[in-house]
Short mmCIF file of C-alpha atoms in Angstrom, two decimals:
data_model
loop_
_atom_site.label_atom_id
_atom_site.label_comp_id
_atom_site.label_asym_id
_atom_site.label_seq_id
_atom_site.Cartn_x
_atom_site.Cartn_y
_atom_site.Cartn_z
CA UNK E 1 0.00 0.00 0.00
CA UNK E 2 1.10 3.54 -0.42
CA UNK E 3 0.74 6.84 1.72
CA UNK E 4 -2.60 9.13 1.63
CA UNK E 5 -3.03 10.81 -0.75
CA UNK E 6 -6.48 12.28 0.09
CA UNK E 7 -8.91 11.99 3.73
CA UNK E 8 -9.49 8.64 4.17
CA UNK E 9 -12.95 7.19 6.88
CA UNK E 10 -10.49 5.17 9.03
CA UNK E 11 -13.19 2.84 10.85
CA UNK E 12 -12.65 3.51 14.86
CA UNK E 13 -14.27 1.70 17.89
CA UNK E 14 -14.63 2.97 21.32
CA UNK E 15 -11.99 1.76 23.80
CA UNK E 16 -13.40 -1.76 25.26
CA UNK E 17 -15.37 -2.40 22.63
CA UNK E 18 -15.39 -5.62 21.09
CA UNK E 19 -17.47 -6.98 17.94
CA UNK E 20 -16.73 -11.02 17.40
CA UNK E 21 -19.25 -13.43 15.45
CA UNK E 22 -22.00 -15.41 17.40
CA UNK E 23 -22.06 -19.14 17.91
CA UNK E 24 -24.76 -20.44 16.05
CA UNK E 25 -27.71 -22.04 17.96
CA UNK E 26 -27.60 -19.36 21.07
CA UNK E 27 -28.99 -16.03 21.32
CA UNK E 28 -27.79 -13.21 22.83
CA UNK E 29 -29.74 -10.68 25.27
CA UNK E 30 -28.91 -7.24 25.47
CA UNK E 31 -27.16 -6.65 28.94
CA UNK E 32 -26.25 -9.80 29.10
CA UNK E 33 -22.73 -10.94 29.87
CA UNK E 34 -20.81 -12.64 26.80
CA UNK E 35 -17.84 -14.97 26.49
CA UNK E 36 -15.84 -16.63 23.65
CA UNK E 37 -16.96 -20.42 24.42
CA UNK E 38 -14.29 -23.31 23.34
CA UNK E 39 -14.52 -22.29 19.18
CA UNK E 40 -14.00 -18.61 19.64
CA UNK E 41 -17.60 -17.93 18.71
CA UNK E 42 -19.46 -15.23 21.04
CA UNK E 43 -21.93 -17.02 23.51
CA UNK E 44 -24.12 -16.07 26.57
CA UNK E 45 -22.24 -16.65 29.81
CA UNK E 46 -22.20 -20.12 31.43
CA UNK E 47 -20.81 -21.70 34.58
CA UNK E 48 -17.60 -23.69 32.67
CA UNK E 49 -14.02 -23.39 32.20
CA UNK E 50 -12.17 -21.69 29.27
CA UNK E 51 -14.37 -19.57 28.52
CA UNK E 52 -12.99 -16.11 27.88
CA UNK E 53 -14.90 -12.92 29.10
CA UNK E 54 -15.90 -10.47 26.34
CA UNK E 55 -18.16 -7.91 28.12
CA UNK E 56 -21.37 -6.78 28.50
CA UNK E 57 -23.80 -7.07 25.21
CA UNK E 58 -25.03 -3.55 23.92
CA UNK E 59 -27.40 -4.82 21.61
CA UNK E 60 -29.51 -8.50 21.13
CA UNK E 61 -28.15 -10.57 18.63
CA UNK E 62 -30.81 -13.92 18.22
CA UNK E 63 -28.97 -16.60 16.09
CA UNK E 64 -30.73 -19.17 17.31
CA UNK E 65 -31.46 -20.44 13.86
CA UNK E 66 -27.96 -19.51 12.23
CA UNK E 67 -24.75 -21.17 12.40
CA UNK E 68 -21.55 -20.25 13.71
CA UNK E 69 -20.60 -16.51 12.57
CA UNK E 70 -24.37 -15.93 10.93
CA UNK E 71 -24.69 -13.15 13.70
CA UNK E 72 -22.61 -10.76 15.52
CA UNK E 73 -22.87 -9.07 18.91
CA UNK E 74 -20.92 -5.96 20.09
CA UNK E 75 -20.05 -5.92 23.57
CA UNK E 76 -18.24 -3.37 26.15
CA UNK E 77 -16.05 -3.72 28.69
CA UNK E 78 -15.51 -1.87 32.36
CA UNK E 79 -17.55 -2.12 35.33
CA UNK E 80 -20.80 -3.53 34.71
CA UNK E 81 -23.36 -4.25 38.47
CA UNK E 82 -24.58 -8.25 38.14
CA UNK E 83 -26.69 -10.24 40.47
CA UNK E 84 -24.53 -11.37 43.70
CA UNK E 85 -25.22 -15.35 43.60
CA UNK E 86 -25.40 -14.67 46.64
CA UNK E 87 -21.39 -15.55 48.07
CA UNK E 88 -20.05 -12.55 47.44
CA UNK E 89 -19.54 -10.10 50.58
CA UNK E 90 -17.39 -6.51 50.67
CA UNK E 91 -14.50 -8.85 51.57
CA UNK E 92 -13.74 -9.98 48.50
CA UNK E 93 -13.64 -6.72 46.85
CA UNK E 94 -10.32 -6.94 44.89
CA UNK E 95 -10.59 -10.35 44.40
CA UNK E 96 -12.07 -12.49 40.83
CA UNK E 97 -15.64 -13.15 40.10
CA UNK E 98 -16.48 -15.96 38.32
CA UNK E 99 -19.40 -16.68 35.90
CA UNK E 100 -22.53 -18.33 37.47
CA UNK E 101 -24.92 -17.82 34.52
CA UNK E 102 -25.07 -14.57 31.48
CA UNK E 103 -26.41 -11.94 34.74
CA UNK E 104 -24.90 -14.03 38.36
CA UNK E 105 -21.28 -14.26 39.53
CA UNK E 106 -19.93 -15.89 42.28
CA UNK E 107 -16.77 -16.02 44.20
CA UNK E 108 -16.30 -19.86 43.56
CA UNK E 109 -14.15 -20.75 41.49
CA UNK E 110 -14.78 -24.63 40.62
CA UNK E 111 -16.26 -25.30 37.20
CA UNK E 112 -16.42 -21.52 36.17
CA UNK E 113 -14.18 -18.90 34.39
CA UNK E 114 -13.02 -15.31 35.95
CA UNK E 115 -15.85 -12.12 34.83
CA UNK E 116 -13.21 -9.55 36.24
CA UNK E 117 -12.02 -7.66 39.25
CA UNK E 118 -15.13 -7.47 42.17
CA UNK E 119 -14.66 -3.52 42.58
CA UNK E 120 -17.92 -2.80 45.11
CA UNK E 121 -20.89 -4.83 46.30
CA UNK E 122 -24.19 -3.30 46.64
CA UNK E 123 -27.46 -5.14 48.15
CA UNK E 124 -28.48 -4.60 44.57
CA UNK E 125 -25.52 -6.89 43.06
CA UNK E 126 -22.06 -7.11 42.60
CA UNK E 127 -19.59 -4.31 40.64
CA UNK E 128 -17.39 -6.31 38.51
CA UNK E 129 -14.44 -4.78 36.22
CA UNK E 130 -14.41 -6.35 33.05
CA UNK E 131 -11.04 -6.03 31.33
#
């Protein structure tokens, strides 16, 4: 390629936001919290391991009749409030949360994978920082 030679529309996204293709079969709400499940295709949060944490869905992205990359889903990272499955207590604020279902973490560890950094906990839910 060669230098500018005129303005060029140079596509931009705002810092922690992510768009990846959706797994096919799953759908996607808005709000909810999205990993990358064992193909690299984006999925609604389960309790497993190796999944990798993607954010926080902006939109809904419904692929449940598509296959593997038919849909995509943009999420965001940062703090994001989810419901406390109930373990989590002001102690463990600097400590992981782990993924309970697509809206609950938990402070257990076994069979999950790490949401982010617990940064507050309210008796509304729990302030995780997704990086």
């Amino acid at each position: 390629m060669t230098a500018l030679n005129k303005n060029r529309p140079t596509p931009r996204r705002l810092p922690g936001q992510h768009v990846d293709p959706v797994a096919g079969s799953v759908q996607i709400f808005s709000g909810a919290l999205v990993v990358l499940n064992a193909t690299h295709f984006a999925a609604p949060a389960t309790a497993a391991t190796g999944l990798r944490t993607r954010g926080v869905a902006v939109d809904a992205s419904d692929n449940r009749t598509g296959s593997n990359g038919d849909g995509f889903i943009t999420t965001q990272t940062g703090p994001h409030r989810f419901i406390n499955a109930g373990d989590i207590t002001r102690e463990h604020i600097g400590t992981s949360a782990y993924i309970v279902d697509d809206q609950t973490v938990t402070a257990v560890s076994t069979d999950s994978s790490v949401v982010g950094r617990i940064d507050d906990v309210e008796p509304d839910g729990v302030w995780v920082v997704i990086e």
